[in-house]
Amino acid sequence: MVPSPDPLHTSPRGTPAAYSLARDRYADWGVDTEEAIDRLGKTPISLHCWQGDDVAGFENPGAALGGGLAVTGNHPGRARNGDELRADLDAALSHIPCRHRINLHAMYAETAGRKVERTDFAPVHFQRWIDWACERKAGLDFNPTFFSHPLAADGFTLSHRDVSIRRYWIEHGIASRKIGAAMGAAAQSPCITNFWIPDGYKDTPADRWAPRQWLTESLDAIFREPIPEEMNLDAVESKLFGIGSESYVTGSHDFYLGYAITRRKLLCLDTGHFHPTESVADKISAILPYVPALLLHVSRGVRWDSDHVPAFSDDLQSLAREALRGAGRIHFGLDYFDASINRIAAWIMGARNLLKALLAALLEPAALLRQAELSGDYTKRFALREQQHTMPFGAVWEEHCERRGMDGQNLWLDEVLRREKEILAARG
Ligand code: RNT
Ligand code: ZN
């Protein structure tokens, strides 16, 4: 292959020589790159379907996005139906090494053109997704959709003051867990059904207590029926604020922390849902001992927006380091929506950045670092950390990708841009 003059493409492939040098350098540090590559290959990431169509869903795709969420940008080629969305996901998956999962929202039900209430959603409405995922041996995760709906229009759902509205959403939650269970059974891997609601007030509430009491009751009602853990695991996700819920969010972090601990639920930490100076990485070792497992929604907050494509940042790298110490009780998912860049590239780069962060974490000289710390040698600990930055990490990443028939650089971008010209542009 002739190297491209494009500076994105520094060389057409990594060289085996680069990897073998890297392997030796890491071995000097007591780090086994083969073990790292092997472990990375066994770490699935749940790819959020909603990046492919700007969280539009199939019920009423022309409607405005609700729930205080916002997607900016209008890059051409948004997927308009299940077939397009699955084809785009396939395109993304073809550049993300190893096997991953797909995360669906209830609003992606396929009802053959019939209007079906969310309370009546059933596994049959997701059969095409289930068949598609099973063919690819991909696990499935699920989310009830508590937004973009007339009964969510005033910003409250499970904590609404009107009991009949709460009832509607409780029924949707109950239906969603059954769909999750069907997905878990079909994929032979538990489905994580994750509950996030937009509920909150723009302005200072008179009563902060009642909505939280209602939310507890609603969630308890949804979770009343036990479902085997091999099929479905329930998670709850907090948020700091949304557009229109700036002063009060019923499902705050503190609320769900208590809820998850007392009800033995998974806690979902979305990395965009905290104060900008808070470290989500630091929360993992504080919370994990008290909950059955954690789900991470990996995202990148920028100012008010919680949903940028994750970059290979220090934050992401510390998150990956801490998460790997969770010994399998951490589930990785992505959650962002960016329509200002190619949507498929957004999936690929977010997933690859998370994988890179995980690989970097697997390649850290953990034993040396701990030794330095335990002996009180903080100078050495700091020196080791700094040396990590100039270790030949890229050669190991490229090797990991190439073993799976993918490129570790940016050659995939050519194919994605070709698809944009040939397929996405025609969508209008
Ligand atoms: C919203 C939450 C939630 C959503 C998806 C669409 O702030 O992060 O997870 O992004 O459910
Ligand atoms: Zn999220």
Coordinates of C-alpha atoms and ligand atoms in Angstrom, one line a residue:
M1 CA 0.0 0.0 0.0
V2 CA 1.3 3.5 -0.9
P3 CA 1.5 5.7 2.2
S4 CA -1.0 8.5 1.9
P5 CA 0.3 12.1 2.1
D6 CA -2.5 12.9 4.5
P7 CA -0.8 13.6 7.9
L8 CA -3.5 11.5 9.6
H9 CA -1.8 8.5 8.0
T10 CA 1.7 8.5 9.3
S11 CA 2.4 5.0 8.0
P12 CA 0.1 2.4 6.4
R13 CA 0.5 -0.1 9.2
G14 CA 2.4 -0.5 12.4
T15 CA 5.4 -2.7 12.0
P16 CA 6.0 -6.0 13.8
A17 CA 9.4 -4.6 14.8
A18 CA 7.7 -1.7 16.6
Y19 CA 5.6 -4.1 18.6
S20 CA 8.4 -6.4 19.6
L21 CA 10.5 -3.4 20.8
A22 CA 7.5 -2.2 22.7
R23 CA 6.9 -5.6 24.2
D24 CA 10.5 -5.6 25.5
R25 CA 10.2 -2.2 27.0
Y26 CA 7.1 -3.1 28.9
A27 CA 8.6 -6.4 30.0
D28 CA 11.5 -4.4 31.6
W29 CA 8.7 -2.8 33.7
G30 CA 7.2 -6.2 34.6
V31 CA 4.3 -5.6 32.3
D32 CA 3.2 -8.4 29.9
T33 CA 1.8 -6.8 26.7
E34 CA 0.4 -10.1 25.6
E35 CA -1.7 -10.4 28.7
A36 CA -2.9 -6.8 28.3
I37 CA -4.0 -7.5 24.7
D38 CA -5.7 -10.6 25.7
R39 CA -7.6 -8.9 28.6
L40 CA -8.6 -6.0 26.4
G41 CA -10.1 -8.4 23.9
K42 CA -12.4 -9.7 26.6
T43 CA -13.7 -6.3 27.7
P44 CA -16.9 -5.5 25.9
I45 CA -18.2 -1.9 25.5
S46 CA -21.9 -1.3 25.1
L47 CA -22.4 0.9 22.0
H48 CA -25.4 3.3 22.4
C49 CA -27.6 3.1 19.3
W50 CA -28.9 6.7 19.8
Q51 CA -25.7 8.3 18.5
G52 CA -26.7 7.2 15.0
D53 CA -29.9 9.2 14.7
D54 CA -29.6 12.1 17.2
V55 CA -31.8 10.3 19.8
A56 CA -34.8 10.6 17.5
G57 CA -36.1 7.0 17.8
F58 CA -38.7 5.5 15.5
E59 CA -42.0 6.5 17.2
N60 CA -42.2 10.1 16.0
P61 CA -38.8 10.9 14.5
G62 CA -39.8 14.4 13.4
A63 CA -40.6 15.4 17.0
A64 CA -38.3 17.6 19.1
L65 CA -36.0 15.8 21.5
G66 CA -37.3 16.1 25.1
G67 CA -36.0 15.4 28.6
G68 CA -33.8 18.4 28.7
L69 CA -31.4 16.7 26.2
A70 CA -30.0 18.5 23.2
V71 CA -28.1 17.4 20.1
T72 CA -26.3 20.0 18.2
G73 CA -25.1 19.9 14.6
N74 CA -26.8 18.6 11.4
H75 CA -24.2 16.5 9.7
P76 CA -25.7 14.8 6.7
G77 CA -27.0 11.2 6.9
R78 CA -28.8 10.6 10.1
A79 CA -30.2 7.0 10.2
R80 CA -34.0 7.2 9.6
N81 CA -35.1 3.6 10.5
G82 CA -33.9 0.4 12.0
D83 CA -32.3 -0.9 8.8
E84 CA -30.2 2.2 8.4
L85 CA -29.3 2.4 12.0
R86 CA -28.2 -1.3 12.1
A87 CA -26.2 -0.8 8.8
D88 CA -24.5 2.2 10.4
L89 CA -23.8 0.3 13.6
D90 CA -22.2 -2.5 11.5
A91 CA -20.1 0.1 9.7
A92 CA -18.9 1.4 13.1
L93 CA -18.4 -2.1 14.6
S94 CA -16.2 -3.0 11.6
H95 CA -13.6 -0.6 13.0
I96 CA -13.8 -1.3 16.7
P97 CA -11.7 -4.3 17.5
C98 CA -13.2 -7.3 19.4
R99 CA -16.8 -8.2 20.4
H100 CA -19.1 -5.6 21.9
R101 CA -22.6 -5.0 23.0
I102 CA -25.5 -2.8 21.7
N103 CA -27.4 -0.5 23.9
L104 CA -31.0 0.2 22.8
H105 CA -33.6 2.6 24.0
A106 CA -37.3 1.7 24.1
M107 CA -38.0 4.5 21.5
Y108 CA -36.2 2.2 19.0
A109 CA -39.1 -0.3 19.0
E110 CA -40.2 -1.5 15.5
T111 CA -43.9 -1.7 15.4
A112 CA -44.5 -2.1 11.7
G113 CA -46.1 1.3 11.4
R114 CA -48.6 0.7 14.2
K115 CA -48.9 3.1 17.1
V116 CA -48.1 1.2 20.3
E117 CA -48.2 2.8 23.7
R118 CA -44.9 2.5 25.6
T119 CA -46.8 0.6 28.3
D120 CA -47.4 -2.1 25.7
F121 CA -44.0 -2.4 24.3
A122 CA -43.0 -6.1 24.3
P123 CA -40.0 -8.2 23.2
V124 CA -41.7 -8.7 19.8
H125 CA -41.2 -5.0 19.0
F126 CA -37.4 -5.6 19.4
Q127 CA -37.2 -8.9 17.6
R128 CA -35.3 -7.5 14.6
W129 CA -32.8 -6.0 16.9
I130 CA -32.5 -9.3 18.9
D131 CA -32.0 -11.3 15.7
W132 CA -29.5 -8.9 14.3
A133 CA -27.5 -8.8 17.6
C134 CA -27.6 -12.6 18.0
E135 CA -26.2 -13.1 14.5
R136 CA -23.3 -11.0 15.5
K137 CA -23.0 -12.7 18.9
A138 CA -23.3 -9.2 20.5
G139 CA -25.0 -8.8 23.9
L140 CA -27.8 -6.3 24.3
D141 CA -28.6 -3.6 26.9
F142 CA -31.8 -1.7 27.2
N143 CA -33.2 1.6 28.5
P144 CA -36.8 2.6 29.0
T145 CA -37.5 5.9 27.4
F146 CA -38.9 8.5 29.8
F147 CA -38.7 11.5 27.4
S148 CA -39.8 12.6 24.0
H149 CA -43.4 11.8 24.8
P150 CA -46.6 13.8 25.6
L151 CA -46.8 12.4 29.1
A152 CA -43.2 13.6 29.8
A153 CA -43.8 17.0 28.2
D154 CA -43.9 18.9 31.5
G155 CA -40.6 17.5 32.7
F156 CA -41.9 14.8 35.2
T157 CA -42.5 11.1 34.8
L158 CA -41.9 8.6 37.6
S159 CA -42.0 11.5 40.1
H160 CA -44.9 13.3 38.6
R161 CA -47.5 14.7 41.1
D162 CA -50.3 13.1 39.1
V163 CA -50.6 9.5 40.1
S164 CA -52.0 8.5 36.7
I165 CA -49.0 9.8 34.9
R166 CA -46.7 8.0 37.4
R167 CA -48.7 4.9 36.7
Y168 CA -48.2 5.2 33.0
W169 CA -44.4 5.4 33.4
I170 CA -44.4 2.6 36.0
E171 CA -46.1 0.4 33.4
H172 CA -43.4 1.4 30.9
G173 CA -40.7 0.5 33.3
I174 CA -42.3 -2.9 34.0
A175 CA -42.6 -3.6 30.3
S176 CA -39.0 -2.6 29.8
R177 CA -37.6 -5.1 32.3
K178 CA -39.4 -7.8 30.5
I179 CA -37.9 -6.7 27.2
G180 CA -34.5 -6.6 28.9
A181 CA -35.0 -10.2 30.2
A182 CA -36.0 -11.4 26.7
M183 CA -32.8 -9.8 25.3
G184 CA -30.7 -11.3 28.0
A185 CA -32.1 -14.7 27.4
A186 CA -31.7 -14.5 23.6
A187 CA -28.1 -13.2 23.8
Q188 CA -27.3 -15.6 26.7
S189 CA -25.8 -12.7 28.5
P190 CA -27.6 -10.5 31.1
C191 CA -29.1 -7.4 29.7
I192 CA -28.6 -4.2 31.8
T193 CA -31.8 -2.3 31.8
N194 CA -30.9 1.2 32.8
F195 CA -33.3 3.7 34.3
W196 CA -32.8 7.4 33.7
I197 CA -35.6 9.9 34.0
P198 CA -35.4 13.6 33.2
D199 CA -37.6 14.8 36.2
G200 CA -36.8 18.1 37.7
Y201 CA -37.6 21.8 38.1
K202 CA -36.1 24.8 36.3
D203 CA -36.7 27.0 39.3
T204 CA -36.4 26.5 43.0
P205 CA -39.1 24.0 44.2
A206 CA -41.3 24.5 47.2
D207 CA -41.1 20.9 48.0
R208 CA -38.0 18.8 47.3
W209 CA -39.3 15.9 49.3
A210 CA -42.5 14.7 47.7
P211 CA -41.1 14.0 44.2
R212 CA -38.3 11.9 45.7
Q213 CA -40.8 10.0 47.8
W214 CA -42.9 9.3 44.6
L215 CA -39.8 8.3 42.7
T216 CA -38.9 5.7 45.4
E217 CA -42.4 4.3 45.3
S218 CA -42.5 4.2 41.5
L219 CA -39.1 2.5 41.3
D220 CA -40.1 0.0 44.0
A221 CA -43.2 -0.8 42.0
I222 CA -41.3 -1.3 38.8
F223 CA -38.8 -3.6 40.5
R224 CA -41.3 -5.6 42.5
E225 CA -41.2 -8.7 40.3
P226 CA -37.9 -10.5 40.6
I227 CA -36.2 -11.4 37.3
P228 CA -33.3 -13.9 37.2
E229 CA -29.9 -12.1 37.1
E230 CA -28.8 -14.3 34.1
M231 CA -31.4 -12.4 32.1
N232 CA -31.7 -8.9 33.4
L233 CA -29.9 -6.6 35.7
D234 CA -31.4 -3.2 36.7
A235 CA -29.4 0.0 36.9
V236 CA -30.3 3.5 38.0
E237 CA -28.7 6.6 36.5
S238 CA -28.4 10.1 38.2
K239 CA -27.9 13.5 36.7
L240 CA -26.7 16.8 38.0
F241 CA -29.0 19.0 35.9
G242 CA -30.6 19.2 32.5
I243 CA -32.1 21.9 30.3
G244 CA -35.2 22.8 32.2
S245 CA -34.1 21.0 35.4
E246 CA -31.4 23.4 36.5
S247 CA -32.6 23.9 40.1
Y248 CA -33.8 20.5 41.1
V249 CA -33.3 16.9 39.8
T250 CA -35.4 14.3 41.5
G251 CA -33.0 11.5 40.7
S252 CA -29.8 13.2 41.9
H253 CA -26.6 11.2 42.6
D254 CA -27.2 11.1 46.3
F255 CA -30.8 9.8 45.7
Y256 CA -29.7 6.9 43.5
L257 CA -26.6 6.1 45.6
G258 CA -28.9 5.4 48.5
Y259 CA -31.5 3.7 46.3
A260 CA -29.0 1.4 44.7
I261 CA -27.3 0.4 47.9
T262 CA -30.6 -0.3 49.8
R263 CA -32.3 -2.1 46.8
R264 CA -29.2 -4.0 45.5
K265 CA -29.3 -2.3 42.1
L266 CA -26.5 -1.4 39.8
L267 CA -25.6 2.3 39.9
C268 CA -24.9 4.0 36.6
L269 CA -22.3 6.7 36.6
D270 CA -22.5 8.9 33.6
T271 CA -19.2 10.7 33.4
G272 CA -21.0 13.9 32.1
H273 CA -23.4 14.0 35.0
F274 CA -21.2 15.5 37.8
H275 CA -19.7 18.8 38.7
P276 CA -16.9 19.5 36.2
T277 CA -14.2 19.3 38.9
E278 CA -15.5 16.0 40.4
S279 CA -13.6 12.9 39.5
V280 CA -15.8 10.0 38.5
A281 CA -12.7 7.7 38.6
D282 CA -12.4 8.5 42.4
K283 CA -16.0 7.5 43.0
I284 CA -15.5 3.9 41.8
S285 CA -13.6 2.5 44.8
A286 CA -15.8 4.4 47.2
I287 CA -19.1 3.1 45.8
L288 CA -18.3 -0.4 44.3
P289 CA -17.9 -2.1 47.7
Y290 CA -21.6 -1.2 48.5
V291 CA -23.4 -2.0 45.2
P292 CA -23.6 -5.2 43.2
A293 CA -21.9 -3.6 40.2
L294 CA -21.4 -0.3 38.4
L295 CA -22.4 0.7 34.9
L296 CA -20.4 3.5 33.3
H297 CA -21.9 5.8 30.7
V298 CA -18.7 7.1 29.2
S299 CA -19.2 10.6 27.9
R300 CA -17.3 13.9 27.9
G301 CA -18.8 16.9 29.6
V302 CA -18.0 20.4 28.2
R303 CA -19.4 23.3 30.1
W304 CA -23.2 22.7 30.2
D305 CA -23.2 19.7 27.8
S306 CA -22.7 16.2 29.1
D307 CA -22.5 14.5 25.8
H308 CA -19.4 15.1 23.8
V309 CA -17.4 12.2 22.2
P310 CA -14.9 11.0 24.8
A311 CA -11.4 12.0 24.0
F312 CA -8.3 10.1 25.1
S313 CA -7.9 12.4 28.0
D314 CA -6.4 12.1 31.5
D315 CA -9.9 11.8 32.9
L316 CA -10.7 8.9 30.7
Q317 CA -7.4 7.2 31.5
S318 CA -7.9 7.5 35.2
L319 CA -11.4 6.2 34.9
A320 CA -10.1 3.2 33.0
R321 CA -7.4 2.5 35.6
E322 CA -9.9 2.6 38.4
A323 CA -12.5 0.6 36.5
L324 CA -10.2 -2.3 35.8
R325 CA -9.6 -2.7 39.5
G326 CA -13.3 -3.4 39.8
A327 CA -12.5 -7.0 38.8
G328 CA -15.4 -7.5 36.5
R329 CA -18.1 -5.6 38.4
I330 CA -17.8 -2.6 36.1
H331 CA -19.8 -2.6 32.9
F332 CA -18.7 -0.2 30.2
G333 CA -21.1 1.8 28.0
L334 CA -20.9 4.9 25.8
D335 CA -23.4 7.7 26.0
Y336 CA -23.1 10.9 23.9
F337 CA -24.7 12.4 20.9
D338 CA -22.9 14.6 18.5
A339 CA -24.3 15.5 15.1
S340 CA -21.6 18.1 14.3
I341 CA -19.3 15.4 13.0
N342 CA -19.8 12.1 11.1
R343 CA -22.0 10.0 13.5
I344 CA -20.3 6.7 12.6
A345 CA -16.9 8.2 13.2
A346 CA -18.2 9.5 16.5
W347 CA -19.1 5.9 17.6
I348 CA -15.7 4.6 16.4
M349 CA -13.6 7.3 18.0
G350 CA -15.5 7.2 21.3
A351 CA -15.2 3.4 21.5
R352 CA -11.6 3.3 20.4
N353 CA -10.6 6.0 22.9
L354 CA -12.2 4.0 25.7
L355 CA -10.4 0.9 24.5
K356 CA -7.2 2.8 24.3
A357 CA -7.7 4.1 27.8
L358 CA -8.3 0.5 29.0
L359 CA -5.2 -0.7 27.2
A360 CA -3.1 2.1 28.7
A361 CA -4.4 1.1 32.1
L362 CA -3.5 -2.5 31.5
L363 CA 0.0 -1.5 30.5
E364 CA 0.7 0.6 33.6
P365 CA 3.5 -0.8 35.8
A366 CA 1.0 -1.4 38.6
A367 CA 3.3 -3.5 40.8
L368 CA 6.1 -1.0 40.6
L369 CA 3.8 1.9 41.4
R370 CA 2.3 0.2 44.4
Q371 CA 5.7 -0.8 45.6
A372 CA 6.8 2.8 45.5
E373 CA 3.7 3.9 47.2
L374 CA 3.9 1.3 50.0
S375 CA 7.5 2.1 50.7
G376 CA 6.7 5.8 50.9
D377 CA 8.7 6.6 47.8
Y378 CA 6.4 9.2 46.3
T379 CA 9.2 10.6 44.1
K380 CA 9.6 7.3 42.3
R381 CA 5.8 6.9 42.1
F382 CA 5.6 10.3 40.4
A383 CA 8.6 9.5 38.1
L384 CA 7.0 6.2 37.0
R385 CA 3.7 7.9 36.2
E386 CA 5.5 10.5 34.1
Q387 CA 7.5 7.9 32.2
Q388 CA 4.3 6.2 31.2
H389 CA 3.6 9.1 28.8
T390 CA 6.6 8.3 26.6
M391 CA 6.3 4.5 26.6
P392 CA 5.6 3.0 23.2
F393 CA 1.9 2.5 23.9
G394 CA 0.9 3.2 20.3
A395 CA 2.8 0.1 19.0
V396 CA 0.8 -2.1 21.3
W397 CA -2.5 -0.5 20.3
E398 CA -1.7 -1.0 16.6
E399 CA -0.8 -4.6 17.2
H400 CA -4.0 -5.2 19.1
C401 CA -6.0 -3.8 16.2
E402 CA -4.0 -5.5 13.5
R403 CA -4.5 -8.9 15.1
R404 CA -8.2 -8.3 14.6
G405 CA -7.7 -7.3 11.0
M406 CA -8.2 -3.5 11.8
D407 CA -5.9 -0.6 11.5
G408 CA -4.8 1.1 14.7
Q409 CA -4.3 4.5 13.1
N410 CA -6.8 6.5 11.2
L411 CA -7.1 4.6 7.9
W412 CA -10.7 3.6 8.9
L413 CA -11.7 7.2 8.3
D414 CA -11.3 6.8 4.5
E415 CA -13.9 4.1 4.5
V416 CA -16.3 6.1 6.8
L417 CA -16.0 9.1 4.6
R418 CA -16.6 7.0 1.5
R419 CA -19.7 5.7 3.1
E420 CA -20.8 9.3 3.9
K421 CA -20.5 10.2 0.2
E422 CA -22.0 7.1 -1.2
I423 CA -24.7 6.1 1.3
L424 CA -25.4 8.8 3.9
A425 CA -25.6 11.7 1.4
A426 CA -28.4 10.0 -0.4
R427 CA -30.5 10.0 2.8
G428 CA -31.2 13.7 2.3
Ligands
RNT1 C1 -29.3 11.6 29.9 C2 -28.7 10.3 30.3 C3 -29.3 9.1 29.5 C4 -29.4 9.5 28.1 C5 -29.9 8.3 27.3 C6 -30.4 8.8 26.0 O1 -28.7 12.6 30.5 O2 -27.3 10.3 30.2 O3 -28.5 8.0 29.7 O4 -28.3 10.0 27.5 O5 -30.8 7.6 28.0
ZN2 ZN -26.2 8.5 30.4

